[in-house]
CSV table of C-alpha atoms in Angstrom, one decimal:
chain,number,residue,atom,x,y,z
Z,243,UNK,CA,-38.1,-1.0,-84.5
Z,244,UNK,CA,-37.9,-2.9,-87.6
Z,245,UNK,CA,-41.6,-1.5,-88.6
Z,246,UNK,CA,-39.9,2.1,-87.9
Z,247,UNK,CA,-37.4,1.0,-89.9
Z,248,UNK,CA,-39.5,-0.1,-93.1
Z,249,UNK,CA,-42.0,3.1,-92.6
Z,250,UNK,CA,-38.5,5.5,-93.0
Z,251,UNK,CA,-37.5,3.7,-96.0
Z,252,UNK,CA,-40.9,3.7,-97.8
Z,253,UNK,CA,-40.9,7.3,-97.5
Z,254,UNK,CA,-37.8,8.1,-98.4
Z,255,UNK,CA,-37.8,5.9,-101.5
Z,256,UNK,CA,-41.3,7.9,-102.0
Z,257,UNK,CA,-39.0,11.3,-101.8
Z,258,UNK,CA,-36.4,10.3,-104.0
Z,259,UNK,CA,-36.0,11.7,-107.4
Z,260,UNK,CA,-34.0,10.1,-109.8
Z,261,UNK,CA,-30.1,10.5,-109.6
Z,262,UNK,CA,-28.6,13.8,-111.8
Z,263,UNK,CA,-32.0,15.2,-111.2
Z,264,UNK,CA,-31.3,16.7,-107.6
Z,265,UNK,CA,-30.2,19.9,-106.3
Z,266,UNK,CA,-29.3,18.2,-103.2
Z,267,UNK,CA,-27.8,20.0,-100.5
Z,268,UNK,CA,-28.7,18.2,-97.5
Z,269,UNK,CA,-30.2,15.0,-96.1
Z,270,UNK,CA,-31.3,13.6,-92.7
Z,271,UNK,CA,-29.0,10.4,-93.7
Z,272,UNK,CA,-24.8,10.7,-93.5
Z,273,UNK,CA,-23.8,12.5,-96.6
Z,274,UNK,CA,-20.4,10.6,-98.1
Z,275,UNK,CA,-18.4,12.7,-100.2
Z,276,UNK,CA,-15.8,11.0,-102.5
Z,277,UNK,CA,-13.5,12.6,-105.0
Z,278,UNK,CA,-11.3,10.9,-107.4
Z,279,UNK,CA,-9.1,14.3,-108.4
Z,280,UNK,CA,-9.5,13.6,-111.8
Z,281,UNK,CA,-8.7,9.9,-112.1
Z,282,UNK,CA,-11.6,7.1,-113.1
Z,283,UNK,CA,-12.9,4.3,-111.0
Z,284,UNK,CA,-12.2,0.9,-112.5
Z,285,UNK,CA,-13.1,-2.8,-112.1
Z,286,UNK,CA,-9.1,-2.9,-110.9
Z,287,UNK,CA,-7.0,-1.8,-108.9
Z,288,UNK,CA,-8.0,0.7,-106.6
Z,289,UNK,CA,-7.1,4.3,-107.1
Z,290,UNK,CA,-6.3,7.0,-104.8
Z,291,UNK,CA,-9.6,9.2,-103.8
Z,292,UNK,CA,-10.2,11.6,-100.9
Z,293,UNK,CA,-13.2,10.8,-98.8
Z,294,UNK,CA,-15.3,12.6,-96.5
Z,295,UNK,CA,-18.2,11.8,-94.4
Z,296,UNK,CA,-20.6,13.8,-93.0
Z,297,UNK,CA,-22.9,12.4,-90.1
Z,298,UNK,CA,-24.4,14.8,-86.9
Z,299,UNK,CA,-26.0,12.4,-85.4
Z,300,UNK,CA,-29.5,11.1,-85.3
Z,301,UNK,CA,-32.3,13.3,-85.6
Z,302,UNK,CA,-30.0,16.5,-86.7
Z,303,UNK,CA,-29.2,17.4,-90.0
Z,304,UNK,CA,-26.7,17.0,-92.1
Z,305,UNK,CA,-25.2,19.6,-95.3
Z,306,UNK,CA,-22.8,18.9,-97.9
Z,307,UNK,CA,-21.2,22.4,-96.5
Z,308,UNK,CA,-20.8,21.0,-92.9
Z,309,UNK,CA,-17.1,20.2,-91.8
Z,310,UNK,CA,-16.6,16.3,-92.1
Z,311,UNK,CA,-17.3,14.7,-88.7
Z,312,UNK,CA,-17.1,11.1,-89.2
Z,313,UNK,CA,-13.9,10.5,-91.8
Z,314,UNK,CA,-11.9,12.5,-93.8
Z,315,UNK,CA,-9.0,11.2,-95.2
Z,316,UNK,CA,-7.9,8.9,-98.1
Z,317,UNK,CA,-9.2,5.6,-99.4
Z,318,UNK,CA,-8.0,2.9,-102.2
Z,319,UNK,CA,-11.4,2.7,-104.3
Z,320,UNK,CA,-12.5,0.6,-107.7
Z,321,UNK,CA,-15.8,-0.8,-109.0
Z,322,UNK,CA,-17.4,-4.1,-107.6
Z,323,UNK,CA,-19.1,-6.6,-109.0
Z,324,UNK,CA,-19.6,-7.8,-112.4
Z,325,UNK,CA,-22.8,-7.8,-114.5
Z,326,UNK,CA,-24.0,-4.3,-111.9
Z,327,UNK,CA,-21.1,-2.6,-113.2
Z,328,UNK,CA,-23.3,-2.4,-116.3
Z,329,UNK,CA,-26.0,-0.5,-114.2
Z,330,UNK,CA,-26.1,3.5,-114.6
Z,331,UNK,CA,-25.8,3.5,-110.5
Z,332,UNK,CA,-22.4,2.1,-109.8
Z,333,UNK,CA,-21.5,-0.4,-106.9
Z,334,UNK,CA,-17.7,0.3,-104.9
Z,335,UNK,CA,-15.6,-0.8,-103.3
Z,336,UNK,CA,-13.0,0.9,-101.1
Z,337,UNK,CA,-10.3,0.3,-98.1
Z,338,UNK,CA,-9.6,3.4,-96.1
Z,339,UNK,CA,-5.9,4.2,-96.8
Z,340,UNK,CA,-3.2,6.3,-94.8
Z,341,UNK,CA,-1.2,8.9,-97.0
Z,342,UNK,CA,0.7,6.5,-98.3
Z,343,UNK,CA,-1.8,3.6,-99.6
Z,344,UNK,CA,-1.7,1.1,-96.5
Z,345,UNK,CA,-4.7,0.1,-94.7
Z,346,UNK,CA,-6.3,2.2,-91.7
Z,347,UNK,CA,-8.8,0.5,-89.8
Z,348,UNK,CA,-11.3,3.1,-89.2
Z,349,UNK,CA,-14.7,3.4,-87.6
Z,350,UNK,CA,-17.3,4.4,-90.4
Z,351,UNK,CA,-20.5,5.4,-88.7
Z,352,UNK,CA,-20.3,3.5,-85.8
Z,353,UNK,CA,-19.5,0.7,-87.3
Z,354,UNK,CA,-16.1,-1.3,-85.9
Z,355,UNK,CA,-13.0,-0.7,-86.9
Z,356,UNK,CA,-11.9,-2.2,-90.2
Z,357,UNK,CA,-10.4,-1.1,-93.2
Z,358,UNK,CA,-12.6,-3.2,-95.7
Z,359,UNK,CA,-15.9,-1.5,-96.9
Z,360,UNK,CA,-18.8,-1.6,-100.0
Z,361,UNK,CA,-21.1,0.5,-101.2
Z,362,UNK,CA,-24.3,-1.2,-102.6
Z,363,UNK,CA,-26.3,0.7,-104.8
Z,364,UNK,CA,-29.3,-0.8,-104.5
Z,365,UNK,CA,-30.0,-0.1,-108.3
Z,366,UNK,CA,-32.5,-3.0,-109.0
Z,367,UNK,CA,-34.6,-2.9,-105.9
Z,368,UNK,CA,-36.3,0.5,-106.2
Z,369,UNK,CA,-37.8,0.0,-102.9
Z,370,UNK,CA,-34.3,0.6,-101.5
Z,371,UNK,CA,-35.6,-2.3,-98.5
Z,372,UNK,CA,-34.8,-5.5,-99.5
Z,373,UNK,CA,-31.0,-5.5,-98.8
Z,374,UNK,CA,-30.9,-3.3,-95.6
Z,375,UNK,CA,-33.7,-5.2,-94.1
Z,376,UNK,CA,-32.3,-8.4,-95.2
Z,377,UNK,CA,-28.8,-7.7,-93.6
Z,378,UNK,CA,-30.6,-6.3,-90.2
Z,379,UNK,CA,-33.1,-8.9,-89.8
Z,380,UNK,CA,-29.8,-11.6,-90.5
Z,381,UNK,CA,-28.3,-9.6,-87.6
Z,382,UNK,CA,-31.0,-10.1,-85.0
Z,383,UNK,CA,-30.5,-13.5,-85.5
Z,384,UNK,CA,-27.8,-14.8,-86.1
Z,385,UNK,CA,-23.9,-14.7,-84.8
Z,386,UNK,CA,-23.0,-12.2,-87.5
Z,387,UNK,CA,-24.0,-10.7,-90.6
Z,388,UNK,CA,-22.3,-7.4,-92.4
Z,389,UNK,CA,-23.6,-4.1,-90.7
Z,390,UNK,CA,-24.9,-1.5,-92.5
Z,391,UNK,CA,-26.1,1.9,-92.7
Z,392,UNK,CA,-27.8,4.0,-95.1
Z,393,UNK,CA,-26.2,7.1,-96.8
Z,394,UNK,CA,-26.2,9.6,-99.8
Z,395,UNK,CA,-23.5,9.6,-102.1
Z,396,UNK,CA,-21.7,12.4,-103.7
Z,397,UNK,CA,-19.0,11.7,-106.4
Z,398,UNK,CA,-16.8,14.1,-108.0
Z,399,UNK,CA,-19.3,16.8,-107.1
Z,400,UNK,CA,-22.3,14.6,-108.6
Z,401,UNK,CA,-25.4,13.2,-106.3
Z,402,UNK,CA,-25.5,9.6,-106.8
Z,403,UNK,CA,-28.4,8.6,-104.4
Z,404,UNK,CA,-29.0,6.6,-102.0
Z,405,UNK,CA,-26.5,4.0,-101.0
Z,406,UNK,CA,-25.9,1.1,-98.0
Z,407,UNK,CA,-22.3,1.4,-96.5
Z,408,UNK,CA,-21.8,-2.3,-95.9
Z,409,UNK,CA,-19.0,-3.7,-94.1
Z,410,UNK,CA,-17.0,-6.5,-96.9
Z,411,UNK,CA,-17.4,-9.9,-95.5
Z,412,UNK,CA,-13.5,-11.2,-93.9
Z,413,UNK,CA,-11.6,-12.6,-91.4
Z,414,UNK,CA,-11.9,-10.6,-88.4
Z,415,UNK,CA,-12.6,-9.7,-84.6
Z,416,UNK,CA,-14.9,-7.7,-85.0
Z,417,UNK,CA,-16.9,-9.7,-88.8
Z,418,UNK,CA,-16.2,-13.2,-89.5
Z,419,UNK,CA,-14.3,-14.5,-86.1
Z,420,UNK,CA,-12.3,-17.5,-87.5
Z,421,UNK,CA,-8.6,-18.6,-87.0
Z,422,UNK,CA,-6.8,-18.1,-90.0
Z,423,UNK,CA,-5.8,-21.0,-92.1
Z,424,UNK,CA,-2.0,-21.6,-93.0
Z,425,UNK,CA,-1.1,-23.7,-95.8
Z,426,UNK,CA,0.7,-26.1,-93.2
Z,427,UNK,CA,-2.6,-26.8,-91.6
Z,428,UNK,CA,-3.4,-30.0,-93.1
Z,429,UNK,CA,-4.8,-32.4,-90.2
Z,430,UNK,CA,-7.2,-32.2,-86.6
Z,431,UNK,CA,-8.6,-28.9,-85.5
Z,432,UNK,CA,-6.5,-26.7,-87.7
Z,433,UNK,CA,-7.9,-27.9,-90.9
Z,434,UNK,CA,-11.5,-28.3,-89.9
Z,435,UNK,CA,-11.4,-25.1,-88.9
Z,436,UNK,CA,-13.7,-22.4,-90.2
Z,437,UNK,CA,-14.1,-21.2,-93.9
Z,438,UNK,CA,-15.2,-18.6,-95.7
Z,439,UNK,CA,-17.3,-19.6,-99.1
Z,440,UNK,CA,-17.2,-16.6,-101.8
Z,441,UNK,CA,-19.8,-17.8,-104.6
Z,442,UNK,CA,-18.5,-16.1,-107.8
Z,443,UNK,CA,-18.5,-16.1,-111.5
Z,444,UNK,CA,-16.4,-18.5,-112.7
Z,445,UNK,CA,-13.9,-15.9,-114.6
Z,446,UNK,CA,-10.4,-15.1,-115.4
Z,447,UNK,CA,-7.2,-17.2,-114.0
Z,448,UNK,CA,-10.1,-19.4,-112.0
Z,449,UNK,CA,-11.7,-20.6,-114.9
Z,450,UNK,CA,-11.6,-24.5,-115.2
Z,451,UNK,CA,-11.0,-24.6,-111.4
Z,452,UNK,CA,-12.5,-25.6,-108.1
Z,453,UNK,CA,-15.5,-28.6,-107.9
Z,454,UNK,CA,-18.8,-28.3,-108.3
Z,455,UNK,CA,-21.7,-28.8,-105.5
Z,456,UNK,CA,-24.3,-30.6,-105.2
Z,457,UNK,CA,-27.3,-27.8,-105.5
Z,458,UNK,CA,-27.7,-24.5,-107.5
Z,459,UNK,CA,-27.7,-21.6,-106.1
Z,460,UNK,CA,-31.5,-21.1,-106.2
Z,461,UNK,CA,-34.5,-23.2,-107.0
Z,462,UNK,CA,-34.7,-23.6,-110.9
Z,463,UNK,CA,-31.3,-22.2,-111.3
Z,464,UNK,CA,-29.5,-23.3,-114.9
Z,465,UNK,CA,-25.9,-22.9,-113.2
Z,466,UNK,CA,-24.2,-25.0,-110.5
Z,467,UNK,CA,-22.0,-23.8,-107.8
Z,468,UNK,CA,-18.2,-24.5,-108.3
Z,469,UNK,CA,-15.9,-24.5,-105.5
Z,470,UNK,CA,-12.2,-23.4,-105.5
Z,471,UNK,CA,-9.0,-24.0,-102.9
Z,472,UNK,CA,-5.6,-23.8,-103.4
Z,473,UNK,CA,-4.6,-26.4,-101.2
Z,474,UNK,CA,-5.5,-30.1,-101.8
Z,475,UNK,CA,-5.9,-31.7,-98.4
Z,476,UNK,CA,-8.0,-28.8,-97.5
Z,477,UNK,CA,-10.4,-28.9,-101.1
Z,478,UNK,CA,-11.1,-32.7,-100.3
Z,479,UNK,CA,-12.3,-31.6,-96.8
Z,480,UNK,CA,-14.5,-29.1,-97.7
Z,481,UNK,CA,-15.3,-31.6,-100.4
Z,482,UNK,CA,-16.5,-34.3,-98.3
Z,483,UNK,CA,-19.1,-32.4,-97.0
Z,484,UNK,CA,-22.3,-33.5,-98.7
Z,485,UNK,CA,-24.1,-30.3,-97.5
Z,486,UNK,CA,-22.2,-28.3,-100.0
């Protein structure tokens, strides 16, 4: 399956021609169809876009002039992350909204229902593997990792290319299957509960915040990790674990 997998990608990276350069009509991948009415994407907050998805199934084809069959409704989208904001392909994030803004957990390509999604651009690796493989192979093995799925993008009536549909790493049944973590819960099981780590630029209101680890985030790194938590009892607990 995963040699499959790697053959389909090499040939479709192969295929691809560089984005604003396509006539493209159709694809043998979901199509995802986005339209901002006029407004612009930015680094925050979201903004009211329409989305729609086309996906027939494997094997079949799908067109951009096929009636939506996977989603078709509203979503809250803005940019994500930092420095690949820069990048002429841009990375997104979005919630899938009802008509009023609130969340809708929705199933996105057979994905579970959730309400929190990305779209990776895949910019720097032209191979278009490394992250979809990585994610898959993380699945096999382990308890969880994100799903994903391949897709093209349209936006605002422009081919974008190629993009992975991830689900956003949270709290939930059906991602990361923790308890949540009150304030109050300060002692015994509720505080050694599990965590979720987000290793970020240190930026904005948490600059000058958090503690820093014991390792970089990659051999021959020139930055540290730093660590933030609001509350105290919990910080030193996290703290006190020297694998971190």
């Amino acid at each position: 399956m995963i040699r499959s997998f790697i053959y389909f990608i090499l040939l479709l990276a192969f295929c691809q021609n560089a984005v604003g350069q396509v006539n493209f009509t159709k694809s043998n991948l979901p199509i995802i169809i986005i339209k901002t009415n006029g407004a612009q994407i930015q680094d925050e907050p979201k903004i009211m876009a329409e989305m729609h998805i086309i996906n027939n199934g494997p094997g079949l084809e799908n067109k951009i002039t096929d009636t939506p069959n996977d989603y078709n409704g509203k979503i809250g989208i803005e940019l994500r992350g930092s420095t690949s904001q820069w990048f002429p392909k841009k990375p997104y994030g979005f919630e899938t909204w009802d008509d009023i803004g609130e969340d809708n957990d929705i199933k996105l390509l057979g994905m579970p229902k959730e309400s929190d999604w990305t779209l990776n651009a895949t910019y720097n690796d032209k191979s278009l593997i490394r992250d979809g493989l990585s994610y898959i192979l993380a699945g096999s093995i382990m308890e969880y990792a994100p799903r994903v799925r391949y897709n093209e993008l349209i936006l605002n009536g422009q081919y974008q290319g190629i993009y992975l549909l991830i689900e956003k790493i949270k709290r939930d049944k059906n991602r990361v299957d923790i308890a949540k973590i009150e304030t109050t819960d300060i002692l015994g099981d509720a505080l050694t509960g599990g965590y979720i780590l987000k290793f970020d630029k240190e930026t904005g209101s948490n600059s000058g915040q958090g503690w820093y680890s014991l390792y970089t985030p990659y051999p021959g790194a020139c930055k540290i990790l730093i660590f933030n938590m609001s509350i105290q009892k919990q910080t030193r607990y996290l703290q006190s674990k020297k694998s971190i």
